[in-house]
Short mmCIF file of N, CA and C in Angstrom, two decimals:
data_model
loop_
_atom_site.label_atom_id
_atom_site.label_comp_id
_atom_site.label_asym_id
_atom_site.label_seq_id
_atom_site.Cartn_x
_atom_site.Cartn_y
_atom_site.Cartn_z
N UNK A 18 -4.47 6.43 5.45
CA UNK A 18 -3.24 6.32 4.73
C UNK A 18 -3.56 6.07 3.26
N UNK A 19 -2.93 6.82 2.38
CA UNK A 19 -3.12 6.62 0.95
C UNK A 19 -2.37 5.38 0.50
N UNK A 20 -2.97 4.70 -0.46
CA UNK A 20 -2.36 3.50 -1.01
C UNK A 20 -1.80 3.84 -2.38
N UNK A 21 -0.57 3.45 -2.63
CA UNK A 21 0.05 3.70 -3.92
C UNK A 21 0.42 2.38 -4.55
N UNK A 22 0.02 2.18 -5.78
CA UNK A 22 0.33 0.95 -6.50
C UNK A 22 1.54 1.20 -7.40
N UNK A 23 2.54 0.37 -7.22
CA UNK A 23 3.79 0.48 -7.96
C UNK A 23 3.91 -0.76 -8.84
N UNK A 24 4.40 -0.63 -10.06
CA UNK A 24 4.54 -1.81 -10.93
C UNK A 24 5.35 -2.92 -10.27
N UNK A 25 4.89 -4.15 -10.45
CA UNK A 25 5.57 -5.31 -9.86
C UNK A 25 7.04 -5.36 -10.22
N UNK A 26 7.38 -5.01 -11.45
CA UNK A 26 8.78 -5.13 -11.87
C UNK A 26 9.69 -4.26 -11.01
N UNK A 27 9.25 -3.07 -10.67
CA UNK A 27 10.07 -2.19 -9.83
C UNK A 27 10.24 -2.77 -8.43
N UNK A 28 9.14 -3.22 -7.85
CA UNK A 28 9.20 -3.77 -6.50
C UNK A 28 10.03 -5.04 -6.47
N UNK A 29 9.81 -5.92 -7.43
CA UNK A 29 10.47 -7.22 -7.39
C UNK A 29 11.95 -7.14 -7.77
N UNK A 30 12.34 -6.17 -8.58
CA UNK A 30 13.76 -5.97 -8.85
C UNK A 30 14.47 -5.55 -7.57
N UNK A 31 13.87 -4.61 -6.85
CA UNK A 31 14.44 -4.17 -5.58
C UNK A 31 14.44 -5.30 -4.56
N UNK A 32 13.37 -6.09 -4.54
CA UNK A 32 13.28 -7.23 -3.62
C UNK A 32 14.42 -8.21 -3.90
N UNK A 33 14.71 -8.45 -5.17
CA UNK A 33 15.79 -9.36 -5.54
C UNK A 33 17.13 -8.89 -5.00
N UNK A 34 17.38 -7.59 -5.08
CA UNK A 34 18.63 -7.03 -4.56
C UNK A 34 18.72 -7.22 -3.04
N UNK A 35 17.61 -6.94 -2.35
CA UNK A 35 17.59 -7.09 -0.89
C UNK A 35 17.78 -8.55 -0.49
N UNK A 36 17.14 -9.47 -1.21
CA UNK A 36 17.30 -10.89 -0.91
C UNK A 36 18.75 -11.33 -1.12
N UNK A 37 19.39 -10.83 -2.16
CA UNK A 37 20.79 -11.18 -2.41
C UNK A 37 21.72 -10.64 -1.32
N UNK A 38 21.28 -9.59 -0.62
CA UNK A 38 22.06 -9.03 0.49
C UNK A 38 21.81 -9.80 1.79
N UNK A 39 20.94 -10.82 1.73
CA UNK A 39 20.66 -11.60 2.92
C UNK A 39 19.51 -11.06 3.76
N UNK A 40 18.78 -10.12 3.25
CA UNK A 40 17.65 -9.54 3.98
C UNK A 40 16.36 -10.27 3.62
N UNK A 41 15.32 -10.08 4.42
CA UNK A 41 14.01 -10.62 4.09
C UNK A 41 13.17 -9.51 3.48
N UNK A 42 12.18 -9.91 2.72
CA UNK A 42 11.31 -8.96 2.02
C UNK A 42 9.86 -9.38 2.24
N UNK A 43 9.01 -8.40 2.57
CA UNK A 43 7.58 -8.65 2.68
C UNK A 43 6.88 -7.84 1.60
N UNK A 44 5.97 -8.50 0.87
CA UNK A 44 5.19 -7.79 -0.13
C UNK A 44 3.84 -8.47 -0.28
N UNK A 45 2.93 -7.77 -0.92
CA UNK A 45 1.59 -8.29 -1.16
C UNK A 45 1.51 -8.70 -2.63
N UNK A 46 1.47 -10.00 -2.90
CA UNK A 46 1.38 -10.44 -4.29
C UNK A 46 0.00 -10.16 -4.88
N UNK A 47 -0.05 -10.10 -6.19
CA UNK A 47 -1.31 -9.89 -6.90
C UNK A 47 -1.69 -11.18 -7.62
N UNK A 48 -2.93 -11.27 -8.02
CA UNK A 48 -3.37 -12.43 -8.80
C UNK A 48 -3.95 -13.53 -7.94
N UNK A 49 -4.47 -14.55 -8.62
CA UNK A 49 -5.15 -15.65 -7.93
C UNK A 49 -4.47 -16.99 -8.15
N UNK A 50 -3.27 -17.01 -8.68
CA UNK A 50 -2.63 -18.28 -9.02
C UNK A 50 -2.21 -19.09 -7.80
N UNK A 51 -2.21 -18.51 -6.61
CA UNK A 51 -1.82 -19.26 -5.42
C UNK A 51 -2.99 -19.50 -4.46
N UNK A 52 -4.21 -19.28 -4.95
CA UNK A 52 -5.38 -19.59 -4.11
C UNK A 52 -5.38 -21.08 -3.81
N UNK A 53 -5.86 -21.52 -2.71
CA UNK A 53 -6.46 -20.77 -1.62
C UNK A 53 -5.47 -20.35 -0.54
N UNK A 54 -4.18 -20.64 -0.73
CA UNK A 54 -3.21 -20.40 0.33
C UNK A 54 -2.67 -18.98 0.37
N UNK A 55 -2.63 -18.30 -0.76
CA UNK A 55 -2.24 -16.89 -0.80
C UNK A 55 -3.28 -16.16 -1.63
N UNK A 56 -3.96 -15.21 -0.99
CA UNK A 56 -5.01 -14.44 -1.68
C UNK A 56 -4.39 -13.15 -2.20
N UNK A 57 -4.33 -13.03 -3.52
CA UNK A 57 -3.71 -11.88 -4.15
C UNK A 57 -4.36 -10.57 -3.74
N UNK A 58 -3.52 -9.58 -3.43
CA UNK A 58 -3.99 -8.27 -3.04
C UNK A 58 -4.44 -8.18 -1.59
N UNK A 59 -4.47 -9.31 -0.88
CA UNK A 59 -4.93 -9.32 0.51
C UNK A 59 -3.88 -9.86 1.48
N UNK A 60 -3.26 -10.95 1.11
CA UNK A 60 -2.26 -11.58 1.99
C UNK A 60 -0.87 -11.04 1.65
N UNK A 61 0.03 -11.13 2.62
CA UNK A 61 1.41 -10.75 2.37
C UNK A 61 2.30 -11.98 2.46
N UNK A 62 3.46 -11.88 1.86
CA UNK A 62 4.41 -12.99 1.83
C UNK A 62 5.77 -12.44 2.25
N UNK A 63 6.44 -13.16 3.14
CA UNK A 63 7.81 -12.83 3.52
C UNK A 63 8.73 -13.81 2.83
N UNK A 64 9.70 -13.27 2.10
CA UNK A 64 10.67 -14.10 1.36
C UNK A 64 12.05 -13.97 1.97
N UNK A 65 12.82 -15.04 1.86
CA UNK A 65 14.22 -15.04 2.26
C UNK A 65 15.00 -15.87 1.24
N UNK A 66 16.25 -15.55 1.11
CA UNK A 66 17.14 -16.34 0.24
C UNK A 66 17.59 -17.56 1.03
N UNK A 67 17.33 -18.74 0.50
CA UNK A 67 17.72 -19.98 1.18
C UNK A 67 18.79 -20.69 0.36
N UNK A 68 19.57 -21.49 1.03
CA UNK A 68 20.65 -22.22 0.35
C UNK A 68 20.13 -23.34 -0.53
N UNK A 69 18.98 -23.90 -0.16
CA UNK A 69 18.43 -25.02 -0.91
C UNK A 69 16.98 -24.74 -1.27
N UNK A 70 16.53 -25.37 -2.33
CA UNK A 70 15.13 -25.31 -2.74
C UNK A 70 14.63 -26.74 -2.75
N UNK A 71 13.42 -26.94 -2.19
CA UNK A 71 12.85 -28.28 -2.10
C UNK A 71 11.49 -28.32 -2.78
N UNK A 72 11.09 -29.51 -3.20
CA UNK A 72 9.74 -29.69 -3.72
C UNK A 72 8.76 -29.29 -2.61
N UNK A 73 7.77 -28.50 -2.98
CA UNK A 73 6.79 -28.01 -2.02
C UNK A 73 7.04 -26.59 -1.57
N UNK A 74 8.25 -26.07 -1.77
CA UNK A 74 8.54 -24.68 -1.41
C UNK A 74 7.76 -23.73 -2.31
N UNK A 75 7.37 -22.59 -1.77
CA UNK A 75 6.79 -21.51 -2.56
C UNK A 75 7.93 -20.54 -2.84
N UNK A 76 8.21 -20.30 -4.11
CA UNK A 76 9.37 -19.49 -4.48
C UNK A 76 8.97 -18.36 -5.43
N UNK A 77 9.73 -17.29 -5.35
CA UNK A 77 9.62 -16.20 -6.31
C UNK A 77 10.72 -16.40 -7.33
N UNK A 78 10.35 -16.47 -8.60
CA UNK A 78 11.34 -16.66 -9.67
C UNK A 78 11.20 -15.56 -10.72
N UNK A 79 12.33 -15.29 -11.34
CA UNK A 79 12.37 -14.34 -12.45
C UNK A 79 12.38 -15.15 -13.73
N UNK A 80 11.31 -14.99 -14.53
CA UNK A 80 11.21 -15.63 -15.83
C UNK A 80 11.36 -14.54 -16.89
N UNK A 81 11.60 -14.89 -18.13
CA UNK A 81 11.71 -13.86 -19.16
C UNK A 81 10.47 -12.96 -19.21
N UNK A 82 10.65 -11.71 -18.87
CA UNK A 82 9.57 -10.72 -18.96
C UNK A 82 8.58 -10.71 -17.82
N UNK A 83 8.77 -11.55 -16.80
CA UNK A 83 7.81 -11.56 -15.69
C UNK A 83 8.39 -12.26 -14.47
N UNK A 84 7.67 -12.10 -13.37
CA UNK A 84 8.01 -12.76 -12.12
C UNK A 84 6.82 -13.62 -11.72
N UNK A 85 7.07 -14.77 -11.09
CA UNK A 85 5.97 -15.58 -10.58
C UNK A 85 6.31 -16.07 -9.17
N UNK A 86 5.27 -16.18 -8.37
CA UNK A 86 5.36 -16.74 -7.03
C UNK A 86 4.52 -18.02 -7.07
N UNK A 87 5.19 -19.16 -7.22
CA UNK A 87 4.50 -20.44 -7.35
C UNK A 87 5.21 -21.51 -6.52
N UNK A 88 4.57 -22.67 -6.44
CA UNK A 88 5.10 -23.78 -5.67
C UNK A 88 5.97 -24.68 -6.55
N UNK A 89 7.07 -25.16 -6.00
CA UNK A 89 7.94 -26.10 -6.69
C UNK A 89 7.25 -27.47 -6.68
N UNK A 90 7.00 -28.02 -7.87
CA UNK A 90 6.36 -29.34 -7.93
C UNK A 90 7.33 -30.43 -8.39
N UNK A 91 8.47 -30.03 -8.94
CA UNK A 91 9.49 -31.01 -9.34
C UNK A 91 10.84 -30.32 -9.37
N UNK A 92 11.85 -31.10 -9.05
CA UNK A 92 13.21 -30.58 -9.02
C UNK A 92 14.13 -31.69 -9.50
N UNK A 93 14.73 -31.49 -10.67
CA UNK A 93 15.64 -32.48 -11.25
C UNK A 93 16.93 -31.76 -11.60
N UNK A 94 17.96 -32.03 -10.82
CA UNK A 94 19.22 -31.34 -11.02
C UNK A 94 19.03 -29.84 -10.81
N UNK A 95 19.35 -29.06 -11.83
CA UNK A 95 19.23 -27.60 -11.78
C UNK A 95 17.87 -27.12 -12.30
N UNK A 96 17.05 -28.03 -12.81
CA UNK A 96 15.77 -27.69 -13.43
C UNK A 96 14.65 -27.71 -12.38
N UNK A 97 13.89 -26.61 -12.33
CA UNK A 97 12.81 -26.46 -11.37
C UNK A 97 11.50 -26.34 -12.15
N UNK A 98 10.49 -27.12 -11.75
CA UNK A 98 9.16 -27.02 -12.35
C UNK A 98 8.22 -26.44 -11.31
N UNK A 99 7.46 -25.43 -11.71
CA UNK A 99 6.57 -24.70 -10.81
C UNK A 99 5.13 -24.79 -11.27
N UNK A 100 4.23 -24.70 -10.30
CA UNK A 100 2.80 -24.62 -10.61
C UNK A 100 2.13 -23.84 -9.49
N UNK A 101 1.25 -22.92 -9.86
CA UNK A 101 0.50 -22.19 -8.86
C UNK A 101 -0.54 -23.08 -8.20
N UNK A 102 -0.75 -22.90 -6.90
CA UNK A 102 -1.74 -23.71 -6.19
C UNK A 102 -3.15 -23.48 -6.72
N UNK A 103 -3.40 -22.30 -7.26
CA UNK A 103 -4.72 -21.98 -7.79
C UNK A 103 -4.89 -22.35 -9.24
N UNK A 104 -3.90 -22.99 -9.82
CA UNK A 104 -3.96 -23.41 -11.22
C UNK A 104 -4.38 -24.87 -11.30
N UNK A 105 -5.11 -25.20 -12.34
CA UNK A 105 -5.51 -26.59 -12.53
C UNK A 105 -4.68 -27.26 -13.62
N UNK A 106 -3.96 -26.46 -14.38
CA UNK A 106 -3.07 -26.98 -15.42
C UNK A 106 -2.00 -25.92 -15.69
N UNK A 107 -0.99 -26.30 -16.39
CA UNK A 107 0.06 -25.36 -16.77
C UNK A 107 1.15 -25.27 -15.73
N UNK A 108 2.36 -25.34 -16.20
CA UNK A 108 3.52 -25.22 -15.32
C UNK A 108 4.51 -24.25 -15.94
N UNK A 109 5.46 -23.83 -15.14
CA UNK A 109 6.58 -23.03 -15.62
C UNK A 109 7.85 -23.79 -15.29
N UNK A 110 8.87 -23.57 -16.09
CA UNK A 110 10.16 -24.17 -15.81
C UNK A 110 11.21 -23.08 -15.73
N UNK A 111 12.15 -23.29 -14.84
CA UNK A 111 13.25 -22.36 -14.67
C UNK A 111 14.44 -23.13 -14.13
N UNK A 112 15.50 -22.44 -13.81
CA UNK A 112 16.66 -23.06 -13.19
C UNK A 112 16.77 -22.56 -11.76
N UNK A 113 17.59 -23.21 -10.98
CA UNK A 113 17.80 -22.77 -9.60
C UNK A 113 18.32 -21.33 -9.54
N UNK A 114 19.08 -20.93 -10.56
CA UNK A 114 19.61 -19.57 -10.60
C UNK A 114 18.49 -18.52 -10.74
N UNK A 115 17.33 -18.91 -11.26
CA UNK A 115 16.21 -17.99 -11.43
C UNK A 115 15.42 -17.78 -10.14
N UNK A 116 15.65 -18.63 -9.14
CA UNK A 116 14.92 -18.52 -7.88
C UNK A 116 15.49 -17.36 -7.08
N UNK A 117 14.64 -16.37 -6.81
CA UNK A 117 15.07 -15.18 -6.09
C UNK A 117 14.94 -15.35 -4.58
N UNK A 118 13.89 -16.05 -4.14
CA UNK A 118 13.68 -16.22 -2.72
C UNK A 118 12.59 -17.24 -2.46
N UNK A 119 12.52 -17.68 -1.22
CA UNK A 119 11.55 -18.69 -0.78
C UNK A 119 10.64 -18.09 0.27
N UNK A 120 9.36 -18.39 0.18
CA UNK A 120 8.40 -17.89 1.17
C UNK A 120 8.67 -18.56 2.52
N UNK A 121 8.84 -17.73 3.56
CA UNK A 121 9.06 -18.26 4.91
C UNK A 121 7.90 -17.91 5.83
N UNK A 122 7.01 -17.04 5.35
CA UNK A 122 5.85 -16.64 6.16
C UNK A 122 4.76 -16.09 5.24
N UNK A 123 3.52 -16.38 5.58
CA UNK A 123 2.37 -15.82 4.87
C UNK A 123 1.55 -15.06 5.89
N UNK A 124 1.32 -13.79 5.62
CA UNK A 124 0.53 -12.96 6.52
C UNK A 124 -0.89 -12.84 6.02
N UNK A 125 -1.83 -13.17 6.90
CA UNK A 125 -3.25 -13.09 6.57
C UNK A 125 -3.92 -12.33 7.70
N UNK A 126 -4.24 -11.05 7.44
CA UNK A 126 -4.81 -10.23 8.50
C UNK A 126 -3.79 -10.05 9.61
N UNK A 127 -4.19 -10.36 10.84
CA UNK A 127 -3.29 -10.24 11.98
C UNK A 127 -2.51 -11.52 12.26
N UNK A 128 -2.71 -12.54 11.44
CA UNK A 128 -2.05 -13.83 11.63
C UNK A 128 -0.89 -14.00 10.67
N UNK A 129 0.09 -14.74 11.12
CA UNK A 129 1.19 -15.15 10.24
C UNK A 129 1.32 -16.66 10.35
N UNK A 130 1.47 -17.30 9.21
CA UNK A 130 1.64 -18.75 9.19
C UNK A 130 2.88 -19.11 8.39
N UNK A 131 3.49 -20.20 8.80
CA UNK A 131 4.64 -20.72 8.06
C UNK A 131 4.08 -21.57 6.93
N UNK A 132 4.50 -21.33 5.70
CA UNK A 132 3.96 -22.14 4.60
C UNK A 132 4.39 -23.59 4.70
N UNK A 133 3.45 -24.47 4.43
CA UNK A 133 3.77 -25.90 4.40
C UNK A 133 4.26 -26.30 3.02
N UNK A 134 4.44 -27.56 2.82
CA UNK A 134 4.94 -28.09 1.55
C UNK A 134 3.81 -28.43 0.58
N UNK A 135 2.55 -28.30 1.02
CA UNK A 135 1.42 -28.51 0.12
C UNK A 135 1.25 -29.94 -0.34
N UNK A 136 1.68 -30.90 0.45
CA UNK A 136 1.62 -32.31 0.02
C UNK A 136 0.20 -32.76 -0.29
N UNK A 137 -0.73 -32.47 0.61
CA UNK A 137 -2.11 -32.89 0.40
C UNK A 137 -2.70 -32.14 -0.80
N UNK A 138 -2.46 -30.84 -0.89
CA UNK A 138 -2.99 -30.05 -2.00
C UNK A 138 -2.46 -30.55 -3.33
N UNK A 139 -1.18 -30.88 -3.38
CA UNK A 139 -0.60 -31.41 -4.62
C UNK A 139 -1.23 -32.75 -4.98
N UNK A 140 -1.54 -33.56 -3.97
CA UNK A 140 -2.18 -34.86 -4.23
C UNK A 140 -3.62 -34.68 -4.72
N UNK A 141 -4.24 -33.56 -4.36
CA UNK A 141 -5.62 -33.29 -4.78
C UNK A 141 -5.73 -32.63 -6.15
N UNK A 142 -4.64 -32.59 -6.89
CA UNK A 142 -4.63 -31.91 -8.19
C UNK A 142 -5.79 -32.33 -9.11
N UNK A 143 -6.15 -33.61 -9.19
CA UNK A 143 -7.27 -33.97 -10.06
C UNK A 143 -8.62 -33.35 -9.63
N UNK A 144 -8.70 -32.93 -8.38
CA UNK A 144 -9.96 -32.39 -7.85
C UNK A 144 -9.93 -30.88 -7.65
N UNK A 145 -8.80 -30.24 -7.96
CA UNK A 145 -8.65 -28.80 -7.72
C UNK A 145 -9.74 -27.98 -8.41
N UNK A 146 -10.08 -28.34 -9.61
CA UNK A 146 -11.09 -27.59 -10.37
C UNK A 146 -12.35 -27.40 -9.52
N UNK A 147 -12.80 -28.45 -8.88
CA UNK A 147 -14.04 -28.43 -8.10
C UNK A 147 -13.84 -27.71 -6.77
N UNK A 148 -12.73 -27.98 -6.11
CA UNK A 148 -12.44 -27.33 -4.83
C UNK A 148 -12.30 -25.83 -5.02
N UNK A 149 -11.56 -25.42 -6.05
CA UNK A 149 -11.36 -23.99 -6.30
C UNK A 149 -12.66 -23.31 -6.71
N UNK A 150 -13.51 -23.99 -7.47
CA UNK A 150 -14.80 -23.42 -7.86
C UNK A 150 -15.65 -23.12 -6.63
N UNK A 151 -15.67 -24.04 -5.71
CA UNK A 151 -16.42 -23.83 -4.46
C UNK A 151 -15.78 -22.71 -3.65
N UNK A 152 -14.46 -22.74 -3.51
CA UNK A 152 -13.75 -21.73 -2.74
C UNK A 152 -14.01 -20.33 -3.28
N UNK A 153 -13.93 -20.17 -4.60
CA UNK A 153 -14.13 -18.84 -5.21
C UNK A 153 -15.55 -18.34 -5.01
N UNK A 154 -16.52 -19.22 -4.84
CA UNK A 154 -17.88 -18.80 -4.60
C UNK A 154 -18.13 -18.35 -3.16
N UNK A 155 -17.32 -18.87 -2.23
CA UNK A 155 -17.56 -18.52 -0.84
C UNK A 155 -16.67 -17.40 -0.32
N UNK A 156 -15.62 -17.02 -1.06
CA UNK A 156 -14.80 -15.91 -0.57
C UNK A 156 -15.28 -14.57 -1.07
#
């Protein structure tokens, strides 16, 4: 089977419409910002539109000029703060209205797992640099 790469903006715009219709969407994200839990270009993610967003959820958001799939690390009123699991610094901020969908499943090979809230990983933030360095050497 031939593989065709389509720009993220086209796929994610269509995904947003499907999510707003109440459907689920599966796609393969790119990049390494969600390592080690989502491997860009290899793992797939199933998104659904949920009524609520909680700290620890992995969400797809539309930011000015780009889309990101990151974990919610803080939620104050309508303000959402995001950080990729594979990042050691840097956050993004958006509003609840920018959240397009929430990850309800991560596909890795023939397995599917329900994403957790990342409590332990978030607590290990001071040590991520070292953990990720080791992880990137062994994958």
